[in-house]
CSV table of C-alpha atoms in Angstrom, one decimal:
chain,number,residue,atom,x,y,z
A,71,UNK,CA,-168.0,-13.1,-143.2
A,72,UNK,CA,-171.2,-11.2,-142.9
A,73,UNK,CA,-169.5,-8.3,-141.2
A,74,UNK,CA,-166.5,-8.0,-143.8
A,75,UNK,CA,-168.9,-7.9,-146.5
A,76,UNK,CA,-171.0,-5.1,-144.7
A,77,UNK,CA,-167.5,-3.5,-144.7
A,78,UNK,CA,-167.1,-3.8,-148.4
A,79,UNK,CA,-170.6,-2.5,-149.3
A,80,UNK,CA,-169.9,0.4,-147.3
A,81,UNK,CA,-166.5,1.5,-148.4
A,82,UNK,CA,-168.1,1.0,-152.4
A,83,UNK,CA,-171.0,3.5,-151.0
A,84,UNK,CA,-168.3,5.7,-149.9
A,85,UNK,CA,-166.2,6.0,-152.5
A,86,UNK,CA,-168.1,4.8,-155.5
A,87,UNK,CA,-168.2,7.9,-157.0
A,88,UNK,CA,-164.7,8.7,-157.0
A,89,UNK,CA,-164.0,5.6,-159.1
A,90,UNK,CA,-167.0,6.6,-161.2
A,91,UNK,CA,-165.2,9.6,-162.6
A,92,UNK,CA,-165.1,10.5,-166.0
A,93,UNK,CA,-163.5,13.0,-168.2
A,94,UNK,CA,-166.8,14.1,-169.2
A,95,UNK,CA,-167.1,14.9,-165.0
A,96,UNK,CA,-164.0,16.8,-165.5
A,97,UNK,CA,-164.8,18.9,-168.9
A,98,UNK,CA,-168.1,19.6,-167.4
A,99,UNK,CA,-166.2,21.1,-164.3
A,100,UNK,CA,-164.0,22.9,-166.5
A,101,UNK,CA,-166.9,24.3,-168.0
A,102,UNK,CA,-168.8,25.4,-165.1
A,103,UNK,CA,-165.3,27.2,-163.3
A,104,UNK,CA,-164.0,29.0,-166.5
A,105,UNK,CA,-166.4,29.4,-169.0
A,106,UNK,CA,-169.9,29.3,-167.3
A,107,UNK,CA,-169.2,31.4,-164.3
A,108,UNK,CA,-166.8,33.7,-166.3
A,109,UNK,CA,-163.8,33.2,-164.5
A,110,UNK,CA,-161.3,36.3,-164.7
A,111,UNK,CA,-158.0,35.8,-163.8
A,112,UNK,CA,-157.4,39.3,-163.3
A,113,UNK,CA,-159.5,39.7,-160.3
A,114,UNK,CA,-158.8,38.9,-156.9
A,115,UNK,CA,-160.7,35.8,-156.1
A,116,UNK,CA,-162.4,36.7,-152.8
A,117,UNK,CA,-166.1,38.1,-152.8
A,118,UNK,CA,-165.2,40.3,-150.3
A,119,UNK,CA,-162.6,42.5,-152.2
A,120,UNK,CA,-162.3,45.0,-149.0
A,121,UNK,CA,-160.8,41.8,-147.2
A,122,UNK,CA,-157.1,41.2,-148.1
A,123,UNK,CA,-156.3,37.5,-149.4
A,124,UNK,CA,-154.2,35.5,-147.2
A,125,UNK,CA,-151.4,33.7,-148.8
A,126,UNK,CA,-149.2,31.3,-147.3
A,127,UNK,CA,-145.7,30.3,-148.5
A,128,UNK,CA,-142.9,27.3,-147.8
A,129,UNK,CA,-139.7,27.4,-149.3
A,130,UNK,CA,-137.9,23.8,-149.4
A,131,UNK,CA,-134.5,24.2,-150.4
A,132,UNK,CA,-132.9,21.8,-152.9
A,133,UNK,CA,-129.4,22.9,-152.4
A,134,UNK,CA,-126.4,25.6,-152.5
A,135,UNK,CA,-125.6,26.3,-156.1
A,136,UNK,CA,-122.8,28.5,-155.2
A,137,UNK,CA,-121.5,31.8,-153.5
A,138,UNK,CA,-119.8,34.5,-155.1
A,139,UNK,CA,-117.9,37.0,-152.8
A,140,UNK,CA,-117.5,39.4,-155.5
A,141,UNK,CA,-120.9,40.1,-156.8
A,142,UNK,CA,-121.9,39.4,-153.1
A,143,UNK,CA,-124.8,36.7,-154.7
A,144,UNK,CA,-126.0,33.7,-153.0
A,145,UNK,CA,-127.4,31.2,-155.9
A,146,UNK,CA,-129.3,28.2,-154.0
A,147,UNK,CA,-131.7,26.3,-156.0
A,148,UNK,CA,-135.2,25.6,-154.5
A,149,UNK,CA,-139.2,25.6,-154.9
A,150,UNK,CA,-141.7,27.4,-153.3
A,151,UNK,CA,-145.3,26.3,-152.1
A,152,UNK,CA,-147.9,29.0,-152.4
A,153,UNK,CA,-151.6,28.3,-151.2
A,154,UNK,CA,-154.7,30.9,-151.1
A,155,UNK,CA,-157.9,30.1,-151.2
A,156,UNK,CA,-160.1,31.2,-154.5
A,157,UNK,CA,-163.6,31.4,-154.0
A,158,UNK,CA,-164.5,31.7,-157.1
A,159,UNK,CA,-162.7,28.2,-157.9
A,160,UNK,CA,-165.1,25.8,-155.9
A,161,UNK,CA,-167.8,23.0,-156.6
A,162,UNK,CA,-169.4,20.1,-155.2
A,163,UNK,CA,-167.6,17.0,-155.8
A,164,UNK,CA,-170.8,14.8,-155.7
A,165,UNK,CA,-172.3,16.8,-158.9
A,166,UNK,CA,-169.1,16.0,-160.9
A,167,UNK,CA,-168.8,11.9,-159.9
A,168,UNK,CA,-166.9,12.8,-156.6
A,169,UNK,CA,-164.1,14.7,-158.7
A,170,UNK,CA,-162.4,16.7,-155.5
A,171,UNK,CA,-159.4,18.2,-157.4
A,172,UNK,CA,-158.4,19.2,-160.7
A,173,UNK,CA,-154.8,20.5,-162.3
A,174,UNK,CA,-155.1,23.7,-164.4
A,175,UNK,CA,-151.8,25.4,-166.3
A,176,UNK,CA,-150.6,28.4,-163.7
A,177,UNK,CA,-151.2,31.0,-166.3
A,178,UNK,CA,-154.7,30.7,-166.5
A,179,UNK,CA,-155.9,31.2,-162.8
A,180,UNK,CA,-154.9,34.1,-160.7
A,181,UNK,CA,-152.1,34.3,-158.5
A,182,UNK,CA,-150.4,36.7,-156.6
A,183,UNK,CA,-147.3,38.3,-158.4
A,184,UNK,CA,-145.0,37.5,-155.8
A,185,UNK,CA,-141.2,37.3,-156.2
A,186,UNK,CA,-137.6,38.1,-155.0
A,187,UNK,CA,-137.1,41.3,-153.4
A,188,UNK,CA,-133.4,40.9,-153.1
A,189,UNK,CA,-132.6,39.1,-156.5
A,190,UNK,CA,-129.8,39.6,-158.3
A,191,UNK,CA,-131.1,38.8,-161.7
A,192,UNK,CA,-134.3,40.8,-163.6
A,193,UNK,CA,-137.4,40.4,-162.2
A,194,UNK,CA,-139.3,37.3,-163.5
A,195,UNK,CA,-142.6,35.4,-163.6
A,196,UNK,CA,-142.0,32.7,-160.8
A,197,UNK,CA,-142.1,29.1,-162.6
A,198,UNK,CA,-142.8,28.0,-165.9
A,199,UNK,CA,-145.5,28.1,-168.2
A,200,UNK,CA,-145.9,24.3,-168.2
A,201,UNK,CA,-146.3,24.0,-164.6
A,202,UNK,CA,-150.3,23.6,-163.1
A,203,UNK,CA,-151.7,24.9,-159.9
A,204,UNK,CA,-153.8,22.4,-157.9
A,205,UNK,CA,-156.7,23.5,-156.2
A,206,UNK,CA,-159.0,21.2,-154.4
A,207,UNK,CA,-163.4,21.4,-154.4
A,208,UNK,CA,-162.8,24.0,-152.0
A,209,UNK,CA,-161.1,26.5,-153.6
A,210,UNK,CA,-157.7,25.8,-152.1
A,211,UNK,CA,-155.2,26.8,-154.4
A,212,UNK,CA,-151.6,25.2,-154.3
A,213,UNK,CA,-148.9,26.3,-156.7
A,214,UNK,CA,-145.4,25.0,-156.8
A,215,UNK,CA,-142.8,26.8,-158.9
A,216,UNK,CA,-139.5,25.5,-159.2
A,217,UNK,CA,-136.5,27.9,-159.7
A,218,UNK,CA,-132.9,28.9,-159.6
A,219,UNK,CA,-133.3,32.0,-156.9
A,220,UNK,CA,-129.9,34.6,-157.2
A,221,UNK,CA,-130.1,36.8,-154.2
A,222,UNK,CA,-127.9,39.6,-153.1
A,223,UNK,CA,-126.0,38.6,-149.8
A,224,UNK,CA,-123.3,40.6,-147.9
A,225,UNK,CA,-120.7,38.3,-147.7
A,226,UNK,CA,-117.8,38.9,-145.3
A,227,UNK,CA,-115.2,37.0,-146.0
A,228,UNK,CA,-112.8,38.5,-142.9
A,229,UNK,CA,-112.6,34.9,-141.5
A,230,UNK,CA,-111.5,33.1,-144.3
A,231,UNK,CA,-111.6,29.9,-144.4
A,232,UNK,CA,-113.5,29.8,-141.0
A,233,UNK,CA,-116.4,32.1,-142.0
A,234,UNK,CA,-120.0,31.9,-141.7
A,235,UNK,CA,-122.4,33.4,-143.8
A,236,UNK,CA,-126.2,34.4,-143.3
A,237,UNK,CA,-128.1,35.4,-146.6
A,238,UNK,CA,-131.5,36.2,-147.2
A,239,UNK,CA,-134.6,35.6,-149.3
A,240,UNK,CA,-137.0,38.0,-149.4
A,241,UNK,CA,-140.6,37.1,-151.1
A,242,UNK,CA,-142.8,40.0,-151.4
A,243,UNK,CA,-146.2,40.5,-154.2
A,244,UNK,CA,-144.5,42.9,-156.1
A,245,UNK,CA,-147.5,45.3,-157.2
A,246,UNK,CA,-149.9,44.1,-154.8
A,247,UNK,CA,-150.3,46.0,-151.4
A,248,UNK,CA,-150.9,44.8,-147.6
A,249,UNK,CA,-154.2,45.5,-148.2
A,250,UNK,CA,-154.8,43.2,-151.3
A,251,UNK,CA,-153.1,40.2,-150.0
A,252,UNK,CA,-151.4,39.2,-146.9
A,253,UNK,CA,-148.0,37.0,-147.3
A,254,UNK,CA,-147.6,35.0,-144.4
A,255,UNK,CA,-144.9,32.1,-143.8
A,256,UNK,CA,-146.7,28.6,-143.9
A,257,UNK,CA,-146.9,26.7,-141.1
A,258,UNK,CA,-142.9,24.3,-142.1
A,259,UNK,CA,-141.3,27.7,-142.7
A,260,UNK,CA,-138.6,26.7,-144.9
A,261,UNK,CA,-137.7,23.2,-145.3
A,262,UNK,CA,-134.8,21.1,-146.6
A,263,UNK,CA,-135.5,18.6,-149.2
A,264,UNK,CA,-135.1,14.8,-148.3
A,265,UNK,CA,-132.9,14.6,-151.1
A,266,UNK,CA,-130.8,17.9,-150.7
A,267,UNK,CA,-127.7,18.6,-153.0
A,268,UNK,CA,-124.4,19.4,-151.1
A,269,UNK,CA,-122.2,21.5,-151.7
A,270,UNK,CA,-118.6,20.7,-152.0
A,271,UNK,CA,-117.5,24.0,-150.2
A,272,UNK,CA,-120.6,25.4,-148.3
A,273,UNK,CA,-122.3,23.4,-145.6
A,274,UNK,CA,-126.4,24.6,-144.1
A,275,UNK,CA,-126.3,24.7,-140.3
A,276,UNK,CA,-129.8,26.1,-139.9
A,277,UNK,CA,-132.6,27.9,-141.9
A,278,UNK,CA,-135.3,30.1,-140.1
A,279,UNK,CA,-138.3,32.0,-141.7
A,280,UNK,CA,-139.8,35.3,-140.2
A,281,UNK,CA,-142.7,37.4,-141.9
A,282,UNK,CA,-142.3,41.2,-142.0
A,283,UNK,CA,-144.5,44.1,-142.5
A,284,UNK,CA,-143.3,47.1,-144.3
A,285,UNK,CA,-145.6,50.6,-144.9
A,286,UNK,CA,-147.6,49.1,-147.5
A,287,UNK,CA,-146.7,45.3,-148.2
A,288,UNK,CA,-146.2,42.5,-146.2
A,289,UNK,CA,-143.1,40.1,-146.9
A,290,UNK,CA,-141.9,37.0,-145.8
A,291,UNK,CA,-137.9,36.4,-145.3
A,292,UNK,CA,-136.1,32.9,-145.5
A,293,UNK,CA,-133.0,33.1,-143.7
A,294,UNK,CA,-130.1,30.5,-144.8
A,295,UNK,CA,-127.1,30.4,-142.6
A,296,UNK,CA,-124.3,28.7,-144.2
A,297,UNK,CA,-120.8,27.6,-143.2
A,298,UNK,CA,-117.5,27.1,-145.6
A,299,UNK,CA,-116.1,23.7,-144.9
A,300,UNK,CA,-112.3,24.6,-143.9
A,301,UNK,CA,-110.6,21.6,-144.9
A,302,UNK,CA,-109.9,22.1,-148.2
A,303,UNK,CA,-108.4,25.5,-147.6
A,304,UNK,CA,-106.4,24.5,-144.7
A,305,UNK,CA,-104.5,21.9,-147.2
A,306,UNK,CA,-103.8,23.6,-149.8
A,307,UNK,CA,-103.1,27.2,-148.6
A,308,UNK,CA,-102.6,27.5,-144.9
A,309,UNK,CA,-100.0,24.1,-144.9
A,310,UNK,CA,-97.5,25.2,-147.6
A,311,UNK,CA,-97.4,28.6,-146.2
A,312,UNK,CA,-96.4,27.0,-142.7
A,313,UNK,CA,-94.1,24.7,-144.0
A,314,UNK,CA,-92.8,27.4,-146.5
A,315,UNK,CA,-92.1,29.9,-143.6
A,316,UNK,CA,-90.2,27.4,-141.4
A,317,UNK,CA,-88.0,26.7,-144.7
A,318,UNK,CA,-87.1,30.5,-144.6
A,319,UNK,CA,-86.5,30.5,-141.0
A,320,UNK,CA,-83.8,27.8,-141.1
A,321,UNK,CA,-82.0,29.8,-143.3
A,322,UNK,CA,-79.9,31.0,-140.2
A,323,UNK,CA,-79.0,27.2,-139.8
A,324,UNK,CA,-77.0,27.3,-143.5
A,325,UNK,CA,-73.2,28.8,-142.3
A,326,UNK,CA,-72.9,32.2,-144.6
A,327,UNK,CA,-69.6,30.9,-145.8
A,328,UNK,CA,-71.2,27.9,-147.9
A,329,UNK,CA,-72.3,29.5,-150.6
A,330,UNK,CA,-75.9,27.9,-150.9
A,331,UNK,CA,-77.2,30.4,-148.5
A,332,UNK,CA,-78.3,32.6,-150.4
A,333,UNK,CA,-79.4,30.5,-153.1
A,334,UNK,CA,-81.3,28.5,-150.5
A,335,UNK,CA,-83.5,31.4,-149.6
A,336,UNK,CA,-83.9,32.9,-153.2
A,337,UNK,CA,-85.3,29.7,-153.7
A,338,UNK,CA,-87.5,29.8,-151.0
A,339,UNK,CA,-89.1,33.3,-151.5
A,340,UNK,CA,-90.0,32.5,-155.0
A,341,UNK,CA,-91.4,29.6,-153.8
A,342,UNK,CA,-94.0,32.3,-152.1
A,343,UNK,CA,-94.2,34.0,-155.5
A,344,UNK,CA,-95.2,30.7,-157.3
A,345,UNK,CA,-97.4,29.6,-154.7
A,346,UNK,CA,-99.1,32.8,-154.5
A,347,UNK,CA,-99.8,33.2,-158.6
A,348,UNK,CA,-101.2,29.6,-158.0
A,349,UNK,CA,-104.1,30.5,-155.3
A,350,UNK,CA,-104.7,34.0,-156.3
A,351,UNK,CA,-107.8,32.6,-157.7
A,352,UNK,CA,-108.6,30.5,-154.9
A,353,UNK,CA,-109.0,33.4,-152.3
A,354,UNK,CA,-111.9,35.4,-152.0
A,355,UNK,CA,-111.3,38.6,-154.1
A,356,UNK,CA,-113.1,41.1,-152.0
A,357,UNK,CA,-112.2,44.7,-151.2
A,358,UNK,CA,-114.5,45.3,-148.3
A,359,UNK,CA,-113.0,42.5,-146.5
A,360,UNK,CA,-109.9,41.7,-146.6
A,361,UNK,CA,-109.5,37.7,-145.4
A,362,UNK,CA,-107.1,37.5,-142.1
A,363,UNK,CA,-105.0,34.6,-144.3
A,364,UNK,CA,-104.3,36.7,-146.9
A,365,UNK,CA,-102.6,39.4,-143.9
A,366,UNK,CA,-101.1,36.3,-142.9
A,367,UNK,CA,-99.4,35.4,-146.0
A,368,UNK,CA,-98.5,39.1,-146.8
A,369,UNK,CA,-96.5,38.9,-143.4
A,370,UNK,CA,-95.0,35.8,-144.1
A,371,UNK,CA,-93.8,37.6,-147.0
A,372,UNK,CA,-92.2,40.8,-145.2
A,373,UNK,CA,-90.8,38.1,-143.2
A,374,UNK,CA,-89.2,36.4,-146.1
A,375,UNK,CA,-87.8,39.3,-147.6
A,376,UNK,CA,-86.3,40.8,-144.7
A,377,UNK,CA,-84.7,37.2,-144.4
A,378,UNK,CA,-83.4,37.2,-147.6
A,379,UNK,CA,-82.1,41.2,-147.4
A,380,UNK,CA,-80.5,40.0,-143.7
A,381,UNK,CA,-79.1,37.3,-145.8
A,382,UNK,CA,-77.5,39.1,-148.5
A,383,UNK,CA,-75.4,41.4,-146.5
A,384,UNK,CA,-74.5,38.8,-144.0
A,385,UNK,CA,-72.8,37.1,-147.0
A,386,UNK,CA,-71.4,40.4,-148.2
A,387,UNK,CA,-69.9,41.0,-144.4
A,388,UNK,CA,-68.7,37.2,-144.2
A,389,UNK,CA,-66.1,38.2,-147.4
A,390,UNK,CA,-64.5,40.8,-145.4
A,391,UNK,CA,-60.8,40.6,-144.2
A,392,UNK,CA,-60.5,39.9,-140.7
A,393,UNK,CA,-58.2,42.9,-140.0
A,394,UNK,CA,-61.0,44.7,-140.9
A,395,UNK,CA,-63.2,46.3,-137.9
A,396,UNK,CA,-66.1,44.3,-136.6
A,397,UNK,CA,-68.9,46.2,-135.9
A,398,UNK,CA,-68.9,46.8,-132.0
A,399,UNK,CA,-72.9,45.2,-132.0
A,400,UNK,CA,-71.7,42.3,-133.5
A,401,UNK,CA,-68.5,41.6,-131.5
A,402,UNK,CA,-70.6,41.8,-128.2
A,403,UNK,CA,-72.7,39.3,-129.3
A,404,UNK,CA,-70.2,36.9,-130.7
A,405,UNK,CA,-67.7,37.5,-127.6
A,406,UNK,CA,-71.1,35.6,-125.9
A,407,UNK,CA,-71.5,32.4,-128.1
A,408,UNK,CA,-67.7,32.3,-129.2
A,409,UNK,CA,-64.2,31.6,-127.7
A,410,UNK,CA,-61.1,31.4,-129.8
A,411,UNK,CA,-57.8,30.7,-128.0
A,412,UNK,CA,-56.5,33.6,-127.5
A,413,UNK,CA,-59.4,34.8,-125.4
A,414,UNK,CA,-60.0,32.6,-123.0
A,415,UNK,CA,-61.9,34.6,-119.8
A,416,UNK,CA,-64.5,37.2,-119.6
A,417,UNK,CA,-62.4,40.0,-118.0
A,418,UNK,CA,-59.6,39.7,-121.4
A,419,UNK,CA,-63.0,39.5,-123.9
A,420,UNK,CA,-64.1,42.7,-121.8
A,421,UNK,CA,-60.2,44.4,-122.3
A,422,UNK,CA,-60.3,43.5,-125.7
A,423,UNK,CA,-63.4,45.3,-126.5
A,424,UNK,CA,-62.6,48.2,-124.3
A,425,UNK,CA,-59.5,48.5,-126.4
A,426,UNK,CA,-61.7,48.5,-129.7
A,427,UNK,CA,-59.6,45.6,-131.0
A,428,UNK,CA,-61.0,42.9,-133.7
A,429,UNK,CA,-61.5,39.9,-130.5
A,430,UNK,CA,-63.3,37.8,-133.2
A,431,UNK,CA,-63.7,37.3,-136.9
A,432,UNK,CA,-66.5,38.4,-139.3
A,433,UNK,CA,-67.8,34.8,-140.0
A,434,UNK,CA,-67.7,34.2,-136.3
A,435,UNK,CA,-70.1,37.3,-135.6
A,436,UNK,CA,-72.3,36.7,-137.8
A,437,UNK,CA,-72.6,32.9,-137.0
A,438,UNK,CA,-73.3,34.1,-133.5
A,439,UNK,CA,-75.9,36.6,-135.0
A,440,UNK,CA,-77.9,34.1,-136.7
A,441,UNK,CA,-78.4,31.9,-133.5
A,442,UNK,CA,-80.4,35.1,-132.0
A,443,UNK,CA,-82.4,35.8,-135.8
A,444,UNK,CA,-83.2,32.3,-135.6
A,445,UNK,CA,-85.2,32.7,-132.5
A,446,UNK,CA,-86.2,35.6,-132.7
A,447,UNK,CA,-87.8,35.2,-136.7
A,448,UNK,CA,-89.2,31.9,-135.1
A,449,UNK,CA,-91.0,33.6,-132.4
A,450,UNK,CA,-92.3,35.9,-134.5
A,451,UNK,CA,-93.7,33.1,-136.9
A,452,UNK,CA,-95.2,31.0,-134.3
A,453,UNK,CA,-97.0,34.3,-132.6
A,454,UNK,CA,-98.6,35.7,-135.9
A,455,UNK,CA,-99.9,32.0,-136.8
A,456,UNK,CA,-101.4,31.8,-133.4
A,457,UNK,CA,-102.7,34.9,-133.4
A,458,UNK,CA,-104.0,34.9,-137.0
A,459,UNK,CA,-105.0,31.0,-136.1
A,460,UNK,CA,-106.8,32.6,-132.8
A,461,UNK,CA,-108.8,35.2,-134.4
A,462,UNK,CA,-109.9,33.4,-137.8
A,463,UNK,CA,-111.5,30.4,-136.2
A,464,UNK,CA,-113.3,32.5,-133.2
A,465,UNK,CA,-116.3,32.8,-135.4
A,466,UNK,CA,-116.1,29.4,-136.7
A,467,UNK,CA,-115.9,28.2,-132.6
């Protein structure tokens, strides 16, 4: 019993006069700091002026607001933490009740004009008028300002929709030189906060933070690297063009004579138009990179409409009279896949063609013609998607 209330006696000698403070403690503070010893917020607070000012600065990030590959901007929403130390802003808590910090409006103090090297928007005052700077009985200054930061950011949007982007934020004091204040990167860096906004299309993978020195100012950069999330895109644009190009290969499977052939792949390459007018808006809109998916789809294209061109005159051909001359191509390719009766070994297909006489009909050549388009168009489909596959996720691997 004895000893706990020793404890108690000591703890209220302790820290008695922090519960004994008053706002008379703090006006008489105020007092002393801005009115008594004539603070100016217009000079530099160190007593040494021929010593540059260290300031140190963490950037905790709140979230991706969004990216825009035309205007190459990066929009990420965030706060900074800026500490110095103002030796003209310091007391001794014990005169003033044991009063060891106050709040004062950021306007009235000074602070280093630092702000966005890289920004997209004007140049602004960094936070708001109603936001206060802390700063402890020892002069340390800690100022917070929350904003929305727009900052330029090449964005290469070549591996669409595997691509990875790395922008910068630059945060440099704007009129003041390396020999007024030194900007340094506190000791977090950047930071994420605990309660971080994601972003339905952009994913963080890692931040870093790095301070530079130029001629005559000293900078820090915050480095976001940032990753689209593919499934969305992979869905929605890189399925129906698949499923869309095998349609158009099996074209060769419809027999010319039917009738619906042509309509079937009419059908199918507006399909592609449709589709197309439908996503324009979707895919980055860029003309310093152009996205591999969009070469993808303009082959897929080419491929349709050589499809459909192959198509029409097939169907033309197929309405020919079958006294009329096959084409000597196309009879030595059907004389392969076909046998009517009256041609029943090699050696009488091979006299029949050295004779230059019609061995076969027009629908029959062109039925044997589509079995090689149909493998060939289909090797050609499956190599580009590979290909175009291969090289758009090798970043993203």
């Amino acid at each position: 019993m004895t000893a706990t209330w020793c404890l108690k006696t000591l703890l209220t000698f302790l820290f008695g006069s922090v519960i004994s403070q008053s706002n008379i403690n703090v006006q008489n503070l105020y007092t002393l700091l801005f009115t008594t010893n004539n603070y100016n917020k217009l000079i530099r607070p160190s007593r040494n002026q021929s010593v540059p000012l260290s300031v140190h600065v963490i950037f905790t990030l709140y979230g991706i607001s969004g990216v825009d590959e035309i205007e190459q901007k990066l929009t990420a929403t965030g706060w900074l933490e800026i500490e110095w130390t103002d030796e003209l802003l310091s007391w001794t808590p014990e005169s003033y009740g044991g009063l060891r910090y106050i709040y004062y409006p950021q306007g009235e103090v000074w602070k280093p004009d630092i702000s966005l090297q890289n920004g997209f928007s004007k140049l602004e005052e960094l936070g708001s008028k109603f936001i206060s700077v802390f700063i402890d009985s020892n002069g340390l200054v800690n100022w917070r300002p929350f904003q929305v930061f727009e900052s330029k950011c090449d964005i290469d949007s070549t591996y669409f929709p595997f691509d990875i982007q790395t922008c910068h934020l630059d945060f440099v004091a704007w009129s003041l030189s390396s020999k007024d204040v030194h900007i340094t990167q506190g000791r977090k860096g950047i930071e994420l906060s605990d309660d971080l906004q994601r972003h339905g299309e952009w994913k963080i993978l890692f931040s870093t933070a790095l301070n530079l020195a130029e001629s005559h100012k000293t900078k820090v950069r915050f480095t976001i690297v940032i990753q689209r999330k593919p499934l969305y895109a992979i869905m929605n644009y890189i399925m129906p063009i698949l499923l869309l190009s095998i349609l158009d290969i099996f074209t060769f499977k419809i027999p010319v004579d039917t009738g619906e052939r042509i309509g079937y792949v009419i059908t199918v390459w507006l399909a592609y138009a449709v589709f197309l007018t439908i996503i324009s808006d979707s895919l980055p809109n860029s003309s310093e990179s152009i996205p591999i998916v969009s070469i993808y789809i303009m082959i897929q294209i080419f491929i349709g409409t050589v499809i459909v061109i192959i198509s029409a005159i097939e169907s033309g051909c197929a309405h020919l009279s079958d006294d009329e001359s096959v084409y000597f191509l196309l009879r030595a390719i059907a004389a392969k896949n076909c046998r009517k009766p009256s041609v029943q070994s090699e050696q009488e297909i091979s006299k029949c063609l050295d004779r230059d006489e019609t061995c076969v009909t027009w629908k029959e050549a062109i039925s044997a013609l589509d079995k090689y388009l149909f493998w060939l168009f289909l090797t050609i489909f499956v190599l580009s998607t590979l290909v175009s596959l291969l090289i758009a996720s090798l970043k993203y691997i």
